[in-house]
Coordinates of C-alpha atoms in Angstrom, one line a residue:
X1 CA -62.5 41.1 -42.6
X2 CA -66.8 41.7 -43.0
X3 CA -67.6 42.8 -39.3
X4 CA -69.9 40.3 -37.7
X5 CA -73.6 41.4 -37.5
X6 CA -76.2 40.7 -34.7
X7 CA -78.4 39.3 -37.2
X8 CA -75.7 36.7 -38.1
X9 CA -74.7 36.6 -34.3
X10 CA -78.0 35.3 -33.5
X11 CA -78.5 32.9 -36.7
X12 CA -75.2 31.2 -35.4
X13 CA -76.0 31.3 -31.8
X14 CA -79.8 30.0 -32.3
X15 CA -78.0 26.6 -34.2
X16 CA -75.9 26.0 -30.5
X17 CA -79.0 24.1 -29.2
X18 CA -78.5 20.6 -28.8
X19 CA -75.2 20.4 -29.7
X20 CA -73.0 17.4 -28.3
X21 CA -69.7 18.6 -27.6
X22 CA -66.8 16.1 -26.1
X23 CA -65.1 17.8 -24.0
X24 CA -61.4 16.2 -22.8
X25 CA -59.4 17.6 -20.6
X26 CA -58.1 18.0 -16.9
X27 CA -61.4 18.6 -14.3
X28 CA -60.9 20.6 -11.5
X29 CA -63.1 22.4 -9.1
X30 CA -62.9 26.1 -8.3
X31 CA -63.2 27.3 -4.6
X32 CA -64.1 30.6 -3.7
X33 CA -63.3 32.1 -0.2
X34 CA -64.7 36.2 -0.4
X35 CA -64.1 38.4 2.4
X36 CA -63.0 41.6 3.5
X37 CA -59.6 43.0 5.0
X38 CA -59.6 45.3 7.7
X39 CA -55.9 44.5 9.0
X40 CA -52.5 43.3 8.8
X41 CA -51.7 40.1 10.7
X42 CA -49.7 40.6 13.9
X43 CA -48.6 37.2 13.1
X44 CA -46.9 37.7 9.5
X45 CA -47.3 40.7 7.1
X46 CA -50.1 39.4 5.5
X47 CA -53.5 40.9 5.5
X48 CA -56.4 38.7 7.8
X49 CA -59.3 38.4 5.5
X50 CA -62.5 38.0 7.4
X51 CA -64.4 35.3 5.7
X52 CA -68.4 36.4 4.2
X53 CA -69.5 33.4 2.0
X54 CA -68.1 30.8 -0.1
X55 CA -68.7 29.7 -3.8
X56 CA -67.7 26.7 -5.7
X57 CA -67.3 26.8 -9.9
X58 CA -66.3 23.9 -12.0
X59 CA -62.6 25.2 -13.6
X60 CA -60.0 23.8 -16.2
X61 CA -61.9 21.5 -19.0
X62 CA -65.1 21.4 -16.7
X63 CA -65.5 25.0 -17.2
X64 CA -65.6 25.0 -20.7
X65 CA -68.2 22.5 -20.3
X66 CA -70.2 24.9 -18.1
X67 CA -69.6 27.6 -20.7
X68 CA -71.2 25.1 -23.7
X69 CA -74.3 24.5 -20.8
X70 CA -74.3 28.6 -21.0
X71 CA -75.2 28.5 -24.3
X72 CA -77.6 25.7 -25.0
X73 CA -75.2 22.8 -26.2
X74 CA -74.5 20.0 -24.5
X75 CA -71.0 19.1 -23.3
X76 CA -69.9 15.1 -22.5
X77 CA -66.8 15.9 -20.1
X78 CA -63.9 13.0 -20.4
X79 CA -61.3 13.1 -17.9
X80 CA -60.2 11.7 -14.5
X81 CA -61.2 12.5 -10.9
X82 CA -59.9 10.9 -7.8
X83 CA -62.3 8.8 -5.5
X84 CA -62.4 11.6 -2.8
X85 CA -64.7 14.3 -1.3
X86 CA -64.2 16.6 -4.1
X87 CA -64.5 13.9 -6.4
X88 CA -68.5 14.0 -5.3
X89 CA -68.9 18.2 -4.6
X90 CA -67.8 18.1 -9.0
X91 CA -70.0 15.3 -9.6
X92 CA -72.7 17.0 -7.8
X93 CA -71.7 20.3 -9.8
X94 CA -72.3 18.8 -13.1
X95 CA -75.2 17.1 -12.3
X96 CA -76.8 20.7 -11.1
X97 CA -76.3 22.2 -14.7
X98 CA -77.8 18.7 -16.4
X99 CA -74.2 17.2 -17.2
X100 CA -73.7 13.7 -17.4
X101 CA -70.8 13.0 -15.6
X102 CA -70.6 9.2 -16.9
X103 CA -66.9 10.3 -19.2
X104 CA -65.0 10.9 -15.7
X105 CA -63.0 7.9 -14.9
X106 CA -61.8 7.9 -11.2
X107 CA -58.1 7.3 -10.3
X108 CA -58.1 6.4 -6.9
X109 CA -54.3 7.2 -7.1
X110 CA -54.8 10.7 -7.7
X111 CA -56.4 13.4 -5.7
X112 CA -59.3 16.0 -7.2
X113 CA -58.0 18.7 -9.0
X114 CA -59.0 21.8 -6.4
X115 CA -58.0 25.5 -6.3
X116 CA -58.7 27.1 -3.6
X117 CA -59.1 30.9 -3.7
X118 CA -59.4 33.8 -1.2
X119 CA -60.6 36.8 -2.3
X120 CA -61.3 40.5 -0.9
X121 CA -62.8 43.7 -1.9
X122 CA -62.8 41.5 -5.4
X123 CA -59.1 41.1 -5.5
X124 CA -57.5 37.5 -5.1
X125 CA -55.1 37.9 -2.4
X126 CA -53.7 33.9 -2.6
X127 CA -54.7 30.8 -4.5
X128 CA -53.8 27.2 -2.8
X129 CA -53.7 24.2 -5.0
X130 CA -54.5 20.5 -4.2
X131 CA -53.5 18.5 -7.3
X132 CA -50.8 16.0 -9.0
X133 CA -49.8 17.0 -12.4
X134 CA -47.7 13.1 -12.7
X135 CA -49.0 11.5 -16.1
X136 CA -52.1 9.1 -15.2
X137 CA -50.8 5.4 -15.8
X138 CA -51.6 2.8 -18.8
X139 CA -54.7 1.0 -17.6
X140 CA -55.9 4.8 -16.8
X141 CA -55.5 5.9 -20.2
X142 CA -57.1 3.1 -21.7
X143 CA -60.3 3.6 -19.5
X144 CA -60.5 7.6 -20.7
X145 CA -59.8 6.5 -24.6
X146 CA -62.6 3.7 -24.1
X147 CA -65.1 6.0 -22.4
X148 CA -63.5 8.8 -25.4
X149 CA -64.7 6.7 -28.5
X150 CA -67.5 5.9 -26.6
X151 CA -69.0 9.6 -26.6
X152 CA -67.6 10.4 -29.8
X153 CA -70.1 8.3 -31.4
X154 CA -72.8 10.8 -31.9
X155 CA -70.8 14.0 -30.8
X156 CA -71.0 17.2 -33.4
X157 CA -67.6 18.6 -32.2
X158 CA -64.3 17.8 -30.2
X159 CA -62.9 20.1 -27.4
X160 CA -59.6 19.5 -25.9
X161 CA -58.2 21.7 -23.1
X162 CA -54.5 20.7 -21.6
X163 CA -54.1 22.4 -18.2
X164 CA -51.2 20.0 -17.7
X165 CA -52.1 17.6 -14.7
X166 CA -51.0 14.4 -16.1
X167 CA -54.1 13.2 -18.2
X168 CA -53.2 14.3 -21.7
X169 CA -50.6 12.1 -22.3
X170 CA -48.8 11.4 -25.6
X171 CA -50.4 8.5 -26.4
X172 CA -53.7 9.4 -25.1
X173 CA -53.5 12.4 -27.1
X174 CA -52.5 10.4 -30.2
X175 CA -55.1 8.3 -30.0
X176 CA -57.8 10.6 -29.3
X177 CA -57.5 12.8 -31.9
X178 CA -56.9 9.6 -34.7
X179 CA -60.5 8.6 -33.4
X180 CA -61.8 12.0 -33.7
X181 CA -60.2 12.7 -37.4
X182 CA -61.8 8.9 -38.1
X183 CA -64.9 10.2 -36.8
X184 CA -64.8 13.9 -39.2
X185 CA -65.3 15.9 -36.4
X186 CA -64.6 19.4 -35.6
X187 CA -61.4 19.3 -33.0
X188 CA -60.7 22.7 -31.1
X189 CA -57.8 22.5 -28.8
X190 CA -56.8 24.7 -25.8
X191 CA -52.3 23.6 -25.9
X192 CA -50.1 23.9 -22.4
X193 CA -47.1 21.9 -23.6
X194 CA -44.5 24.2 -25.6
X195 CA -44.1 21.5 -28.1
X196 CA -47.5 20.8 -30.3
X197 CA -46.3 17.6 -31.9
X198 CA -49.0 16.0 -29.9
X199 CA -51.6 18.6 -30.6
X200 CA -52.6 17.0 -33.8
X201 CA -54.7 16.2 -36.5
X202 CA -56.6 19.2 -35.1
X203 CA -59.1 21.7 -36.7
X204 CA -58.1 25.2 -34.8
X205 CA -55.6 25.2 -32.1
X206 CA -55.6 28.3 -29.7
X207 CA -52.8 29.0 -27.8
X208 CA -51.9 32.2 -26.0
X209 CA -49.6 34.6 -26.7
X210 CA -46.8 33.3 -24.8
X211 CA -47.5 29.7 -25.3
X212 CA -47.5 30.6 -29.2
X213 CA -44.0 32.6 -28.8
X214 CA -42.8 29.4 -26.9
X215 CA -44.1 26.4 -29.2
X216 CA -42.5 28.6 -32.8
X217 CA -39.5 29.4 -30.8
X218 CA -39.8 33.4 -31.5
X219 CA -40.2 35.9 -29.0
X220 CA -43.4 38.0 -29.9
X221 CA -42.6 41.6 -29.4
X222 CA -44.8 43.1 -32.7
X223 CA -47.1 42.5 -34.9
X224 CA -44.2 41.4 -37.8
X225 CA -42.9 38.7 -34.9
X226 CA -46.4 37.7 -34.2
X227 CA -47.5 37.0 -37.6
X228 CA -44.1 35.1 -38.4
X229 CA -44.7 32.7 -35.2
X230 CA -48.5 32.1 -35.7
X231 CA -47.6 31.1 -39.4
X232 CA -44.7 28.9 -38.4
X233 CA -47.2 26.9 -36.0
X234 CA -49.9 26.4 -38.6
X235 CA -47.2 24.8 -40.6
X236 CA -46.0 22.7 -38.2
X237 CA -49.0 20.9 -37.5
X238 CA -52.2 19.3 -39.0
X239 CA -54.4 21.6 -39.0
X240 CA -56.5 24.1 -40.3
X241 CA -56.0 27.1 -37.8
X242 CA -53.8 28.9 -35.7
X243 CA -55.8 31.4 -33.1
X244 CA -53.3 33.1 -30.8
X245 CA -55.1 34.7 -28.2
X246 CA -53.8 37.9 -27.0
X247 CA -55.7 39.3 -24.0
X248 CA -56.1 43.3 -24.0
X249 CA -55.2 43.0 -27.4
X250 CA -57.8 40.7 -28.6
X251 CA -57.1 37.5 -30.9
X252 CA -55.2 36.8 -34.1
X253 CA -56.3 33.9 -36.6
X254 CA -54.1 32.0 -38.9
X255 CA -55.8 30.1 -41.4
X256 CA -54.7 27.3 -44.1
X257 CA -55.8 30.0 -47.1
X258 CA -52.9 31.9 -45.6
X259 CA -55.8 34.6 -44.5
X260 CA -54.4 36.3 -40.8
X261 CA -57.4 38.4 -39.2
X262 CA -56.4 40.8 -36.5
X263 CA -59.5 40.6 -33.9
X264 CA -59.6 43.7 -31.5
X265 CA -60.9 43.1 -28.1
X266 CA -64.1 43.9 -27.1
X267 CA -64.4 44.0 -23.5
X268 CA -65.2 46.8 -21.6
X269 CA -63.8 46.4 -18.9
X270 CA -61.4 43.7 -17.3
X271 CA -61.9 42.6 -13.8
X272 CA -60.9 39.3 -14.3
X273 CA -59.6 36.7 -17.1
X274 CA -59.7 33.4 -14.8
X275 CA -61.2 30.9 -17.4
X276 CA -61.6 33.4 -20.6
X277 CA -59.6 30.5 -22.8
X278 CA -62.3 27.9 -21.1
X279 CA -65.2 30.7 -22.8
X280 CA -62.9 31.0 -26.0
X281 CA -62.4 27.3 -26.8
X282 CA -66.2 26.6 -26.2
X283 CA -68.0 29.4 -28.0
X284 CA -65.1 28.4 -31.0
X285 CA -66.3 24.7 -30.9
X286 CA -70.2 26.2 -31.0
X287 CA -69.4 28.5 -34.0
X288 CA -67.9 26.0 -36.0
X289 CA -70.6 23.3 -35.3
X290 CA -72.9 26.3 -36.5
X291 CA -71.6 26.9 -39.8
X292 CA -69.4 29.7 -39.4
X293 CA -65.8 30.0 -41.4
X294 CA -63.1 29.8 -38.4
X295 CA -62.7 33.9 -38.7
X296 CA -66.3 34.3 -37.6
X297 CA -66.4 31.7 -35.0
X298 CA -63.3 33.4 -33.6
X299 CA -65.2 37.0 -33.6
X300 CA -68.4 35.4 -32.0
X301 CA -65.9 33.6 -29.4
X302 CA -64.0 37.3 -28.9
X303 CA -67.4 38.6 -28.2
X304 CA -68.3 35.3 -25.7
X305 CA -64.4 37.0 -23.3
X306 CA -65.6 40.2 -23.9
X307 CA -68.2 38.8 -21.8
X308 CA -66.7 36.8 -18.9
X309 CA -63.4 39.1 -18.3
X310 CA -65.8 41.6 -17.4
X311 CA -66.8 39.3 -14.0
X312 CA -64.7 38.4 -11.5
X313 CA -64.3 34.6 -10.9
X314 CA -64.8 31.6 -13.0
X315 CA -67.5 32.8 -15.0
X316 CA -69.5 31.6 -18.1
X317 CA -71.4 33.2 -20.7
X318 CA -75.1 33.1 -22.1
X319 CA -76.2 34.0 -25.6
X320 CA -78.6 36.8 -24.3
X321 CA -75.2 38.5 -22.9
X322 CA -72.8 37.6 -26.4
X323 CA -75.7 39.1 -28.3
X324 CA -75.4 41.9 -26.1
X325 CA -72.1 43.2 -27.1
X326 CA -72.3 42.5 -30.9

């Protein structure tokens, strides 16, 4: 495996202007409570976090989105909202970074995806969740695969990211990624359920280490185990990759020419890995778009988590900082 230069870093990363990346998936927001604890509760025995400030981010599929905005492409997000408050605070959100939030179809049925978390002394202490994770209905899915084949039209690349609220449905799924395979485009997905028979015709699909172990039905314990489940996925779907990402230990890549690259980690330093498949998936999608064979797009997107782990909330990337660590 030839190491990947910053020369060639930066001849990839300066073809990621412009780019017009689809991005479907489940939209949620990211809340951010920070404080401090000075004391247990008398109340319960849980500590009493004395609120500072609060921050919002744009998590699930929107943060990969946020992450192409990072560096210089330009993401089209395609997935439901409900017609509520929250609704218009990730409306607002895209349309701060330049996003055109046209692709997001409101369910009035179905409440804003919203995670709520309180953190102190940079630790999260508790996360609360406002969501429904029940399939969206039939006339639902036909508005997403209309405004889908819409935006496919002059897109250079597909993301899909399945955090498993209810929009990716079989048939949306199946349908999508026909148009997209019609279409020749690059399709990079991010896979919750533990079957992939829905995950395809796809180009790379990146599961994590436990989702992989789950989907090949074999319990990764070593590198023998690994390497026997990411080659039993690639075989079991369409496509042309297999990247099983494996946290501290960095990222493996299974490829149709039967190549498996072993890609250490980079990172420094962890703080926190809250969206580092969101940064993964995106700077993939960006590599491939550029040019680069799927082993080097999965070293430039190595580099990208190297990145974001290192900060502590939903976080994105820019090129200055990938270039950085290369």
């Amino acid at each position: 495996m030839t190491a990947l230069t910053q020369d060639r870093a930066r001849a990839l990363t300066d073809r990621f202007d412009g780019k017009r990346i689809v991005v479907l998936g489940d939209m949620m927001l990211d809340e951010f409570i920070w404080g401090r604890v000075r004391r247990i509760s008398p109340e319960a025995p849980v500590p009493v976090v004395e609120v500072e400030r609060q921050s919002l981010a744009i998590g699930g599929a929107g943060n990969v989105a946020a992450n192409l905005v990072a560096l210089g492409a330009r993401p089209i997000p395609v997935g439901v909202i409900g017609d509520d408050v929250d609704a218009g605070r990730l409306r607002s959100a895209f349309a701060a970074m330049g996003i055109d939030g046209d692709g997001l179809v409101v369910d009035a049925a179905r409440p804003t995806t919203l995670k709520t978390r309180i953190i102190a002394h940079g630790q999260q202490v508790v996360r609360a969740d406002r969501e429904s994770r029940a399939a969206i209905d039939g006339p639902v899915e036909d508005r997403v695969i209309e405004r889908f084949a819409e935006e496919i039209a002059a897109a250079d690349a597909v993301v899909v990211s399945d955090y498993s609220k209810g929009l990716l449905t079989g048939r949306l799924l199946d349908q999508a990624l026909r148009l997209a395979r019609e279409r020749g485009l690059i399709v990079c997905l991010d896979p919750k359920l533990r079957s992939f028979a829905h995950y395809q015709p796809v180009t790379v699909i990146t599961p994590n280490h436990q989702e992989a172990g789950e989907a090949a039905g074999i319990s990764i314990e070593d590198e023998k185990s690994l390497v026997e489940a990411g080659r039993k996925l690639l075989k079991s779907i369409d496509c042309r990759a297999v990247l099983v990402t494996r946290g501290e230990h960095g990222m493996t890549v299974f490829t149709d020419a039967d190549e498996v690259a072993h890609i250490p980690t980079v990172a420094r330093e962890v703080y926190d890995v809250t969206g580092a498949g969101d940064t993964v998936i995106g700077a993939l999608a960006l590599g491939l778009t550029a040019g680069a064979p799927i082993v080097e797009a999965a070293m430039l997107a190595n580099h990208a988590a190297g990145v974001v782990v290192g900060k502590v909330g939903t976080a994105t990337v820019t090129r200055a900082e990938l270039l950085a660590t290369v």
